[in-house]
Amino acid sequence: MQFALLIYESPEAFATRKSDGTDPYTSAWRAYHKALVESGVFVAGDPLEVPETGTTIRIRERQRGVQDGPYADTKEQLGGFTILELPSLDAALEWAARCPAASLGAVEVRALAPDIKRRII
Amino acid sequence: MNESVLEKTQRTIERVARESYGRLVAYLSVHTHDLASAEDALSEALLAALAHWPREGVPQNPEAWLMTTARRSLIDVIRHNRVVLASEPTLMLLQKDSTEVLMATEFPDERLKLLFVCAHPAIDLAMHTPLMLQTVLGIDAVRIAAAFLVSPKTMGQRLVRAKTKIRQGGIHFEVPQDRDLPQRLDAVIEAIYAAFGIAWDDMAGADQRGRNLAEEAIWLARVLLQLLPNQAEVQGLLALMLYCEARRPARRDARGRYVPLSEQDPKQWLSPLIEEAEGHLAEAFKLGRIGRFQLEAAIQSVHAERARTGRTEWEAVTRFYEQLLRISPTLGTRTGYAVAAAETKGPKAGLELLDNIDVEAVSSYQPYWAVRAHLLQKLGKSAEASDAYDRAIGLAEDPAVKEFLLQKRG
C-alpha cells in the first residue's frame, strides 16, 4: 500500500530553509530521508516552495478569482509531501511520528487511492 | 451545594474508580463474558455516584455501592440487549443474589481471570495491552490510541472487536491450569511490559502521558504480583520496571536534553524505587526459576550499583546478557549484548556482534543504529559512523534523542 505523508510546517520550520543547511531541523530531515530510502519504503517526495509563493485559483460563475498565497490561511502550512510503500497504516503512522516535522508542525497520513485513479485513467 | 464538597467528592470518586475499576469490571463480566456491558454499567454507576454522593455523602463502602448500582444497571443492559446476548441463566444468576449483594461489603477479586482473558492466545497480540489498560484500569480509547500511535477511531473499533470476540468466542474467564500457566502468564507479563515500554520511549520530557502510562504499568504489575505472589517472573517484571523508573529524573538535563545512561548522575536516581526493585529481585531469585524478566532486571541492578560503587561492572552485565541470549534472543537483547561486549572486549568485538544480525531485521530498529554509530565512531570509521548516525536519527521519534545524536555525529 502507498501512503502520502503531508508535511505541515510551522513558520519556524520554514525559516530554517534560509540557513546554511547545518541547523538541527535540516540535519534531522537529511537523516530521516536517508532512513526512509535505506529502509526501502521511500517512493517519492518533494518539498514545496514556501506558502507565500503559492497562488490560488477559483472559478465561480465564469468569474476568475485569483488569490495570492496558499489555499488556507493557517499558522502551519503544507511544506511538502512524501509517498511511502508500507504494509499498513500502523507502519505509516510510525514513520510519520519519526518525521522531523511531527515535533514542530504536523504530519497528516493519507492512503493513496488507486481505485479512484483507475476510474480516471 | 458547596463547591469544595463537590470537588472533594469528585476526587473521591476518581480515587475509588481508579482503585476499584478493574475489580468491578472483572466481577461484573466474569459470568456474562461481556466486558463492554460491564464497562457501560460501571460508567452509569460512576455517573450516579457523581449525582448522589455530593448530596447524600460518600457511602461507607464506596466500592460496594458502585458495584450494587452497576449491577442493577447491568441487569437493565442485559434485558435491553437480550435478543443479542441474554442467556436466561446469566440473568437469573445476576438477579438471584442481588439482594445479598446489596448487603455485602466484599466480593471476590476476579482481576486475575480478567488479565488472562485480555492476554488470551485467541486475542490479537497487539490488543493484549490496550484491552488491559481499558478493562483493568479504565483508560479511555483516545489515550490508549495516542500511546499506541493509532487513530482513536481505529483503536475504538479494535477494542470493540476484541471484546466481541471475548463475548462470543467462548473465551473462558478462568485462571489457566498449572500446565498452561507459565505460557499464559508470559503473555500477561509481556502485555504489561509493553505498556511500560511505550511510556519509556514516549518520553518527550514534558509529556505527562508517557509518565502516567509507566505508572499504570507498574500498578498492573503490582496487581498481578498481589494475585500471584509466588511467580518469579512477576517479581522480575516489577523489579525491572522499578529500576528503569528510578532513572527517569536523570534521563533529561535541566534544559531538557537527553542524557544517556552512562552519563547520568546516579544521585538523581530515585533510591526508594531501586531499593524496592532489589527486594523484588531478591524474592524472585529465591524462587529459583530464572526467566527473561529477572535477567533483564538483574542487568538493571548492575547499572543501579553504580550509585554505590561509582562504576559499572560490565563483566556482570555481559554474563547476564549471555544467559538472556539463550532464552530470549530478541533484537534488543542482541544489541544490548553488543554494548556490553564493546565495554569489556573493545568496540571491535561489539561491532562484530552487530554484524551478525540480519540487516533486514534491523531496518527500522533505532537502537541498533545508534549503537552501531557509536562503535564505528570509537573505531575511527567516521564516514560509516556518520551514515549509521543518520539512520539512528531518522528512526528516532523523540526530538531530544535526535538532537543528542546529531551532536554526537558532529
Coordinates of C-alpha atoms in Angstrom, one line a residue:
Chain A
M1 CA 0.0 0.0 0.0
Q2 CA 1.1 3.5 -0.6
F3 CA 0.7 6.3 1.8
A4 CA 1.2 10.0 1.5
L5 CA 2.7 11.9 4.4
L6 CA 1.5 15.5 4.1
I7 CA 4.0 17.7 5.9
Y8 CA 2.6 20.7 7.6
E9 CA 5.3 23.1 8.9
S10 CA 5.5 25.9 11.3
P11 CA 6.8 29.4 10.4
E12 CA 10.0 28.5 12.4
A13 CA 10.5 25.4 10.3
F14 CA 10.1 27.3 7.1
A15 CA 12.6 29.8 8.4
T16 CA 15.3 27.1 8.6
R17 CA 15.3 27.0 4.8
K18 CA 17.3 30.2 4.8
S19 CA 20.1 28.6 6.9
D20 CA 23.3 27.1 5.6
G21 CA 21.8 23.6 6.0
T22 CA 23.6 22.7 9.2
D23 CA 20.8 23.6 11.5
P24 CA 19.3 20.7 13.5
Y25 CA 16.0 20.7 11.7
T26 CA 17.6 20.4 8.2
S27 CA 20.1 17.8 9.5
A28 CA 17.2 15.8 11.0
W29 CA 15.5 15.8 7.6
R30 CA 18.6 14.6 5.9
A31 CA 18.8 11.7 8.4
Y32 CA 15.1 11.0 8.1
H33 CA 15.3 10.9 4.3
K34 CA 18.2 8.6 4.4
A35 CA 16.4 6.2 6.8
L36 CA 13.4 6.2 4.5
V37 CA 15.4 5.3 1.5
E38 CA 17.7 2.8 3.1
S39 CA 14.7 1.0 4.8
G40 CA 13.3 0.6 1.3
V41 CA 10.0 2.4 1.9
F42 CA 10.6 5.6 0.1
V43 CA 8.6 6.0 -3.2
A44 CA 8.7 9.7 -3.9
G45 CA 8.5 13.1 -2.3
D46 CA 9.5 16.7 -2.5
P47 CA 9.5 19.8 -0.5
L48 CA 7.3 22.7 -1.8
E49 CA 8.4 26.3 -2.1
V50 CA 7.2 28.5 0.9
P51 CA 3.5 29.1 1.1
E52 CA 3.7 32.8 0.4
T53 CA 4.7 31.9 -3.2
G54 CA 1.5 30.0 -3.7
T55 CA -1.2 31.3 -5.9
T56 CA -4.8 30.0 -5.5
I57 CA -7.3 30.0 -8.3
R58 CA -11.1 29.7 -8.1
I59 CA -13.6 30.0 -10.9
R60 CA -17.1 30.8 -9.9
E61 CA -19.9 31.7 -12.3
R62 CA -17.4 32.1 -15.0
Q63 CA -15.5 34.7 -12.9
R64 CA -11.9 34.0 -12.3
G65 CA -10.7 34.5 -8.7
V66 CA -7.0 34.7 -8.1
Q67 CA -5.6 34.9 -4.6
D68 CA -2.0 35.5 -3.5
G69 CA -0.8 32.9 -1.1
P70 CA -1.9 29.4 -0.1
Y71 CA -5.4 27.8 -0.1
A72 CA -5.9 28.1 3.6
D73 CA -4.6 30.8 5.9
T74 CA -3.4 28.8 8.8
K75 CA -0.3 29.0 11.0
E76 CA 1.0 25.7 9.9
Q77 CA 1.2 25.3 6.1
L78 CA 1.8 22.4 3.7
G79 CA 5.5 22.3 3.2
G80 CA 5.9 19.1 1.2
F81 CA 4.9 15.5 0.8
T82 CA 6.4 12.1 0.9
I83 CA 5.0 8.9 -0.6
L84 CA 5.9 5.6 1.1
E85 CA 5.3 2.0 0.3
L86 CA 4.2 0.2 3.5
P87 CA 2.2 -2.8 4.6
S88 CA -0.2 -0.9 6.8
L89 CA -1.5 2.4 8.2
D90 CA 0.1 1.5 11.5
A91 CA 3.5 1.4 9.9
A92 CA 2.8 4.7 8.1
L93 CA 1.9 6.3 11.4
E94 CA 5.2 5.1 12.9
W95 CA 7.1 6.7 10.1
A96 CA 5.1 9.9 10.4
A97 CA 6.0 10.1 14.1
R98 CA 9.7 9.9 13.2
C99 CA 9.3 12.8 10.7
P100 CA 11.1 15.9 12.0
A101 CA 8.0 18.0 11.1
A102 CA 5.9 15.9 13.6
S103 CA 7.6 17.6 16.5
L104 CA 7.5 21.1 15.1
G105 CA 4.4 21.1 12.9
A106 CA 2.1 18.2 12.0
V107 CA 2.2 15.3 9.6
E108 CA -1.0 14.0 8.1
V109 CA -1.1 10.4 6.8
R110 CA -3.4 9.5 4.0
A111 CA -3.5 6.4 1.9
L112 CA -3.3 6.9 -1.8
A113 CA -6.5 5.9 -3.6
P114 CA -5.6 3.6 -6.6
D115 CA -9.2 2.6 -7.1
I116 CA -10.2 6.2 -7.8
K117 CA -7.2 6.5 -10.1
R118 CA -8.3 3.5 -12.1
R119 CA -11.7 5.2 -12.6
I120 CA -9.9 8.2 -14.2
I121 CA -7.1 6.7 -16.2
Chain B
M1 CA -24.2 22.8 47.0
N2 CA -20.8 23.8 48.3
E3 CA -18.3 23.7 45.5
S4 CA -15.5 22.3 47.6
V5 CA -17.7 19.4 48.7
L6 CA -18.4 18.7 45.1
E7 CA -14.7 18.8 44.2
K8 CA -13.9 16.6 47.2
T9 CA -16.5 14.1 46.2
Q10 CA -15.2 14.1 42.6
R11 CA -11.8 13.4 43.9
T12 CA -13.1 10.5 46.0
I13 CA -15.0 9.1 43.0
E14 CA -11.8 9.4 40.9
R15 CA -9.8 7.6 43.5
V16 CA -12.4 4.8 44.1
A17 CA -12.8 4.5 40.3
R18 CA -9.0 4.1 39.9
E19 CA -8.6 1.6 42.7
S20 CA -11.8 -0.4 42.0
Y21 CA -12.3 -0.2 38.3
G22 CA -10.7 -3.5 37.4
R23 CA -12.1 -5.3 40.3
L24 CA -15.6 -4.1 39.4
V25 CA -15.3 -4.8 35.7
A26 CA -13.9 -8.2 36.4
Y27 CA -16.6 -9.1 38.8
L28 CA -19.4 -7.8 36.5
S29 CA -18.1 -9.6 33.5
V30 CA -16.9 -12.9 34.9
H31 CA -20.2 -14.6 34.3
T32 CA -21.5 -12.8 31.3
H33 CA -18.2 -12.6 29.5
D34 CA -19.5 -9.2 28.3
L35 CA -16.8 -6.6 29.0
A36 CA -18.5 -3.8 27.1
S37 CA -21.7 -4.1 29.1
A38 CA -19.8 -4.3 32.3
E39 CA -17.9 -1.2 31.4
D40 CA -21.1 0.6 30.4
A41 CA -22.8 -0.4 33.6
L42 CA -19.8 0.8 35.7
S43 CA -19.8 4.2 33.8
E44 CA -23.5 4.5 34.7
A45 CA -22.7 3.8 38.3
L46 CA -19.9 6.3 38.4
L47 CA -22.3 8.9 36.9
A48 CA -24.9 8.0 39.6
A49 CA -22.2 8.4 42.2
L50 CA -21.4 11.9 40.9
A51 CA -25.1 12.8 41.2
H52 CA -25.8 11.2 44.6
W53 CA -22.6 11.3 46.7
P54 CA -22.2 15.1 46.9
R55 CA -25.8 15.4 48.3
E56 CA -26.0 12.2 50.3
G57 CA -22.4 11.9 51.4
V58 CA -19.9 9.3 50.3
P59 CA -21.2 5.9 51.3
Q60 CA -19.2 3.9 53.9
N61 CA -18.2 1.3 51.4
P62 CA -18.0 3.2 48.1
E63 CA -16.9 0.2 46.1
A64 CA -19.8 -1.9 47.3
W65 CA -22.2 1.0 46.4
L66 CA -20.7 1.2 42.9
M67 CA -20.9 -2.5 42.5
T68 CA -24.6 -2.7 43.5
T69 CA -25.5 0.2 41.3
A70 CA -23.5 -1.1 38.4
R71 CA -25.1 -4.5 38.8
R72 CA -28.6 -3.1 38.6
S73 CA -27.7 -1.2 35.5
L74 CA -26.1 -4.3 34.1
I75 CA -29.3 -6.3 34.5
D76 CA -31.1 -3.5 32.6
V77 CA -28.5 -3.5 29.9
I78 CA -28.8 -7.3 29.6
R79 CA -32.6 -7.2 29.5
H80 CA -32.4 -4.5 26.8
N81 CA -29.9 -6.4 24.7
R82 CA -31.4 -9.8 25.4
V83 CA -32.0 -10.5 21.8
V84 CA -28.3 -10.3 21.3
L85 CA -26.8 -11.9 24.3
A86 CA -29.3 -12.7 27.0
S87 CA -28.7 -16.0 28.4
E88 CA -31.5 -16.5 30.8
P89 CA -29.3 -18.4 33.3
T90 CA -27.0 -15.5 33.5
L91 CA -29.8 -13.1 34.1
M92 CA -31.1 -15.3 36.9
L93 CA -27.6 -15.6 38.3
L94 CA -27.2 -11.8 38.4
Q95 CA -30.6 -11.3 39.9
K96 CA -30.5 -14.1 42.3
D97 CA -28.0 -12.7 44.7
S98 CA -28.6 -9.0 44.0
T99 CA -30.2 -8.7 47.4
E100 CA -27.3 -10.4 49.1
V101 CA -25.0 -8.1 47.3
L102 CA -26.8 -5.1 48.5
M103 CA -25.7 -6.0 52.0
A104 CA -22.4 -7.4 51.0
T105 CA -19.2 -5.4 51.6
E106 CA -16.9 -7.8 50.0
F107 CA -16.9 -9.6 46.7
P108 CA -14.3 -11.9 45.1
D109 CA -11.4 -10.3 43.2
E110 CA -11.7 -11.7 39.7
R111 CA -9.0 -9.5 38.2
L112 CA -6.6 -12.3 37.6
K113 CA -9.1 -14.0 35.3
L114 CA -9.6 -10.7 33.5
L115 CA -5.9 -10.3 33.0
F116 CA -5.7 -13.8 31.5
V117 CA -8.7 -13.0 29.3
C118 CA -7.0 -9.8 28.0
A119 CA -3.9 -11.7 27.1
H120 CA -5.6 -14.8 25.8
P121 CA -3.9 -16.5 22.8
A122 CA -7.1 -16.2 20.8
I123 CA -6.9 -12.4 21.0
D124 CA -4.8 -10.5 18.6
L125 CA -1.4 -10.0 20.3
A126 CA -1.4 -6.3 19.5
M127 CA -4.6 -5.9 21.5
H128 CA -3.5 -7.5 24.8
T129 CA -2.1 -4.3 26.3
P130 CA -4.9 -2.0 25.1
L131 CA -7.5 -4.4 26.5
M132 CA -5.8 -4.5 29.8
L133 CA -5.4 -0.7 30.0
Q134 CA -9.1 -0.3 29.2
T135 CA -10.7 -3.0 31.2
V136 CA -8.5 -3.2 34.3
L137 CA -7.5 0.4 34.6
G138 CA -10.4 2.2 32.8
I139 CA -8.2 4.2 30.5
D140 CA -10.2 5.6 27.6
A141 CA -9.6 4.6 24.0
V142 CA -8.4 8.1 22.9
R143 CA -5.5 8.0 25.4
I144 CA -4.7 4.4 24.5
A145 CA -4.8 5.2 20.8
A146 CA -2.2 8.0 21.3
A147 CA 0.1 5.8 23.2
F148 CA 0.0 3.1 20.6
L149 CA 0.2 5.6 17.7
V150 CA -3.2 4.5 16.2
S151 CA -6.1 6.7 15.3
P152 CA -8.7 6.9 18.1
K153 CA -11.4 5.6 15.8
T154 CA -9.3 2.6 14.8
M155 CA -8.4 1.8 18.4
G156 CA -12.0 2.1 19.4
Q157 CA -13.0 -0.4 16.7
R158 CA -10.2 -2.8 17.6
L159 CA -11.2 -2.7 21.2
V160 CA -14.9 -3.4 20.3
R161 CA -13.8 -6.3 18.0
A162 CA -11.7 -7.8 20.7
K163 CA -14.5 -7.6 23.3
T164 CA -16.9 -9.1 20.9
K165 CA -14.5 -12.0 20.3
I166 CA -14.3 -12.5 24.1
R167 CA -18.0 -12.5 24.5
Q168 CA -18.8 -14.7 21.5
G169 CA -15.7 -16.7 21.1
G170 CA -16.0 -19.0 24.1
I171 CA -13.0 -17.5 25.8
H172 CA -13.3 -18.6 29.4
F173 CA -12.9 -16.4 32.4
E174 CA -10.6 -18.6 34.4
V175 CA -7.1 -18.9 35.7
P176 CA -5.2 -21.3 33.5
Q177 CA -4.4 -24.7 34.9
D178 CA -0.8 -25.3 36.1
R179 CA 0.5 -26.9 32.9
D180 CA -0.7 -23.9 30.9
L181 CA 0.1 -21.3 33.5
P182 CA 3.8 -20.4 32.6
Q183 CA 3.0 -19.7 28.9
R184 CA -0.3 -17.9 29.6
L185 CA 1.4 -15.9 32.3
D186 CA 4.2 -14.9 29.9
A187 CA 1.5 -13.2 27.7
V188 CA 0.1 -11.3 30.6
I189 CA 3.6 -10.1 31.7
E190 CA 4.5 -9.2 28.1
A191 CA 1.4 -7.1 27.8
I192 CA 2.1 -5.2 31.0
Y193 CA 5.7 -4.6 29.9
A194 CA 4.6 -3.4 26.5
A195 CA 2.7 -0.6 28.3
F196 CA 5.8 0.3 30.2
G197 CA 7.9 0.2 27.0
I198 CA 5.7 2.7 25.3
A199 CA 5.9 5.0 28.2
W200 CA 9.7 4.6 28.2
D201 CA 10.1 5.5 24.6
D202 CA 7.5 8.2 24.6
M203 CA 9.3 10.5 26.9
A204 CA 9.4 13.9 25.5
G205 CA 10.3 15.3 28.8
A206 CA 7.2 17.4 29.4
D207 CA 4.8 14.7 28.2
Q208 CA 2.7 13.7 31.1
R209 CA 1.1 10.9 29.2
G210 CA 4.3 9.0 29.0
R211 CA 5.0 9.1 32.7
N212 CA 1.5 8.2 33.6
L213 CA 1.4 5.1 31.4
A214 CA 4.6 3.9 33.1
E215 CA 2.8 4.3 36.4
E216 CA -0.1 2.4 35.1
A217 CA 2.1 -0.4 34.0
I218 CA 3.7 -0.6 37.4
W219 CA 0.3 -0.5 39.0
L220 CA -0.7 -3.5 36.8
A221 CA 2.4 -5.4 37.8
R222 CA 1.6 -4.8 41.5
V223 CA -1.9 -6.1 41.0
L224 CA -0.5 -9.2 39.2
L225 CA 2.0 -9.7 42.0
Q226 CA -0.6 -9.4 44.7
L227 CA -2.7 -12.0 42.9
L228 CA 0.2 -14.3 42.1
P229 CA 2.8 -13.7 44.8
N230 CA 4.9 -16.8 44.1
Q231 CA 5.7 -16.2 40.4
A232 CA 9.4 -15.3 39.9
E233 CA 8.8 -13.6 36.6
V234 CA 6.2 -11.4 38.0
Q235 CA 8.6 -10.3 40.7
G236 CA 11.2 -9.9 37.9
L237 CA 8.9 -7.7 35.9
L238 CA 8.1 -5.4 38.7
A239 CA 11.8 -5.1 39.6
L240 CA 12.7 -4.3 36.1
M241 CA 10.2 -1.6 35.7
L242 CA 11.1 -0.1 39.1
Y243 CA 14.8 0.0 38.2
C244 CA 14.1 1.8 35.0
E245 CA 11.5 4.2 36.5
A246 CA 14.1 5.1 39.2
R247 CA 16.3 6.6 36.5
R248 CA 13.5 8.7 34.9
P249 CA 14.6 12.1 36.5
A250 CA 18.2 11.6 35.3
R251 CA 17.2 10.9 31.7
R252 CA 17.0 14.6 30.8
D253 CA 19.1 17.5 32.0
A254 CA 17.8 20.8 33.3
R255 CA 17.4 22.1 29.7
G256 CA 15.5 19.0 28.6
R257 CA 18.4 17.4 26.7
Y258 CA 18.7 13.7 26.5
V259 CA 21.3 12.1 28.9
P260 CA 22.4 8.6 28.1
L261 CA 22.7 6.0 30.9
S262 CA 26.5 6.2 31.1
E263 CA 26.4 9.9 31.6
Q264 CA 23.5 10.0 34.1
D265 CA 24.2 11.3 37.6
P266 CA 23.3 8.4 40.0
K267 CA 22.4 11.0 42.6
Q268 CA 19.4 11.8 40.6
W269 CA 18.1 8.3 40.6
L270 CA 15.2 7.6 42.9
S271 CA 16.8 5.3 45.5
P272 CA 13.5 4.2 47.2
L273 CA 12.4 2.7 43.8
I274 CA 15.8 1.0 43.4
E275 CA 15.6 -0.4 46.9
E276 CA 12.1 -1.8 46.2
A277 CA 13.3 -3.3 43.0
E278 CA 16.2 -5.0 44.8
G279 CA 13.7 -6.5 47.2
H280 CA 11.6 -7.9 44.4
L281 CA 14.6 -9.3 42.5
A282 CA 15.9 -11.0 45.6
E283 CA 12.4 -12.6 46.2
A284 CA 12.4 -13.7 42.6
F285 CA 15.8 -15.4 42.8
K286 CA 14.7 -17.2 46.0
L287 CA 12.0 -18.9 43.9
G288 CA 14.8 -20.5 41.8
R289 CA 13.1 -20.2 38.4
I290 CA 15.2 -17.9 36.3
G291 CA 13.5 -16.1 33.4
R292 CA 13.7 -13.3 30.9
F293 CA 12.4 -10.5 33.2
Q294 CA 14.6 -11.5 36.1
L295 CA 17.6 -11.4 33.9
E296 CA 16.7 -8.0 32.4
A297 CA 16.1 -6.8 36.0
A298 CA 19.5 -8.2 37.0
I299 CA 21.2 -6.2 34.2
Q300 CA 19.5 -3.0 35.5
S301 CA 20.5 -3.9 39.1
V302 CA 24.2 -3.9 37.9
H303 CA 23.7 -0.4 36.4
A304 CA 22.0 0.7 39.7
E305 CA 25.1 -0.5 41.6
R306 CA 26.9 2.5 40.1
A307 CA 25.1 4.7 42.6
R308 CA 27.1 2.9 45.3
T309 CA 30.4 1.9 43.6
G310 CA 30.8 4.7 41.1
R311 CA 31.5 2.2 38.3
T312 CA 29.6 -0.2 36.1
E313 CA 30.5 -3.8 36.4
W314 CA 30.4 -4.6 32.7
E315 CA 31.6 -8.2 33.1
A316 CA 28.5 -8.9 35.2
V317 CA 26.3 -7.2 32.6
T318 CA 27.9 -9.3 29.9
R319 CA 27.2 -12.5 31.8
F320 CA 23.6 -11.7 32.4
Y321 CA 23.2 -10.9 28.7
E322 CA 24.8 -14.3 27.8
Q323 CA 22.1 -16.0 29.9
L324 CA 19.4 -13.8 28.4
L325 CA 20.5 -14.6 24.8
R326 CA 19.9 -18.3 25.5
I327 CA 16.3 -17.8 26.5
S328 CA 15.3 -14.6 24.7
P329 CA 17.5 -13.7 21.7
T330 CA 15.5 -10.6 20.7
L331 CA 17.0 -7.7 18.7
G332 CA 17.0 -5.7 22.0
T333 CA 19.0 -8.4 23.8
R334 CA 21.5 -8.8 20.9
T335 CA 22.0 -5.1 20.7
G336 CA 22.4 -4.8 24.5
Y337 CA 24.9 -7.7 24.4
A338 CA 26.9 -5.9 21.8
V339 CA 27.1 -2.8 24.0
A340 CA 28.3 -4.9 27.0
A341 CA 30.8 -6.8 24.8
A342 CA 32.2 -3.5 23.5
E343 CA 32.8 -2.3 27.1
T344 CA 34.6 -5.5 28.1
K345 CA 36.4 -6.5 24.9
G346 CA 36.5 -3.3 22.9
P347 CA 34.4 -1.7 20.2
K348 CA 35.6 -4.1 17.5
A349 CA 34.1 -7.1 19.4
G350 CA 30.8 -5.2 19.8
L351 CA 30.7 -4.3 16.2
E352 CA 31.3 -7.9 15.1
L353 CA 28.2 -9.0 17.2
L354 CA 26.1 -6.3 15.4
D355 CA 27.4 -7.5 12.0
N356 CA 26.0 -10.9 12.8
I357 CA 22.5 -9.5 13.0
D358 CA 20.5 -9.6 9.8
V359 CA 20.3 -6.1 8.3
E360 CA 16.7 -6.6 7.1
A361 CA 15.6 -7.3 10.7
V362 CA 17.0 -4.0 11.9
S363 CA 16.0 -1.8 9.1
S364 CA 13.7 0.2 11.4
Y365 CA 15.2 -0.8 14.8
Q366 CA 16.6 2.5 16.1
P367 CA 18.8 1.3 19.0
Y368 CA 20.8 -0.9 16.7
W369 CA 21.8 2.0 14.5
A370 CA 22.6 4.2 17.5
V371 CA 24.9 1.6 19.0
R372 CA 26.5 0.8 15.6
A373 CA 27.2 4.5 15.0
H374 CA 28.8 4.9 18.5
L375 CA 31.1 1.8 18.0
L376 CA 32.1 2.9 14.4
Q377 CA 32.9 6.3 15.8
K378 CA 35.1 4.8 18.5
L379 CA 36.9 2.8 15.8
G380 CA 37.6 6.0 13.9
K381 CA 35.5 5.0 10.9
S382 CA 33.9 8.4 10.6
A383 CA 32.2 8.0 7.2
E384 CA 30.5 4.8 8.2
A385 CA 29.7 6.2 11.6
S386 CA 28.0 9.2 10.1
D387 CA 25.8 7.0 7.9
A388 CA 24.8 4.9 10.9
Y389 CA 24.1 8.1 12.9
D390 CA 21.8 9.3 10.1
R391 CA 19.9 6.0 10.2
A392 CA 19.6 6.3 14.0
I393 CA 18.5 10.0 13.8
G394 CA 16.0 9.2 11.0
L395 CA 14.4 6.4 13.0
A396 CA 14.2 8.3 16.3
E397 CA 10.9 9.9 17.3
D398 CA 12.0 11.9 20.4
P399 CA 13.4 15.3 19.4
A400 CA 15.8 15.2 22.4
V401 CA 17.2 11.9 21.2
K402 CA 17.5 13.3 17.6
E403 CA 19.4 16.3 18.9
F404 CA 21.7 14.2 21.1
L405 CA 22.6 12.0 18.1
L406 CA 23.0 15.0 15.8
Q407 CA 25.6 16.4 18.2
K408 CA 27.4 13.2 18.5
R409 CA 27.6 12.7 14.8
G410 CA 29.2 16.2 14.5

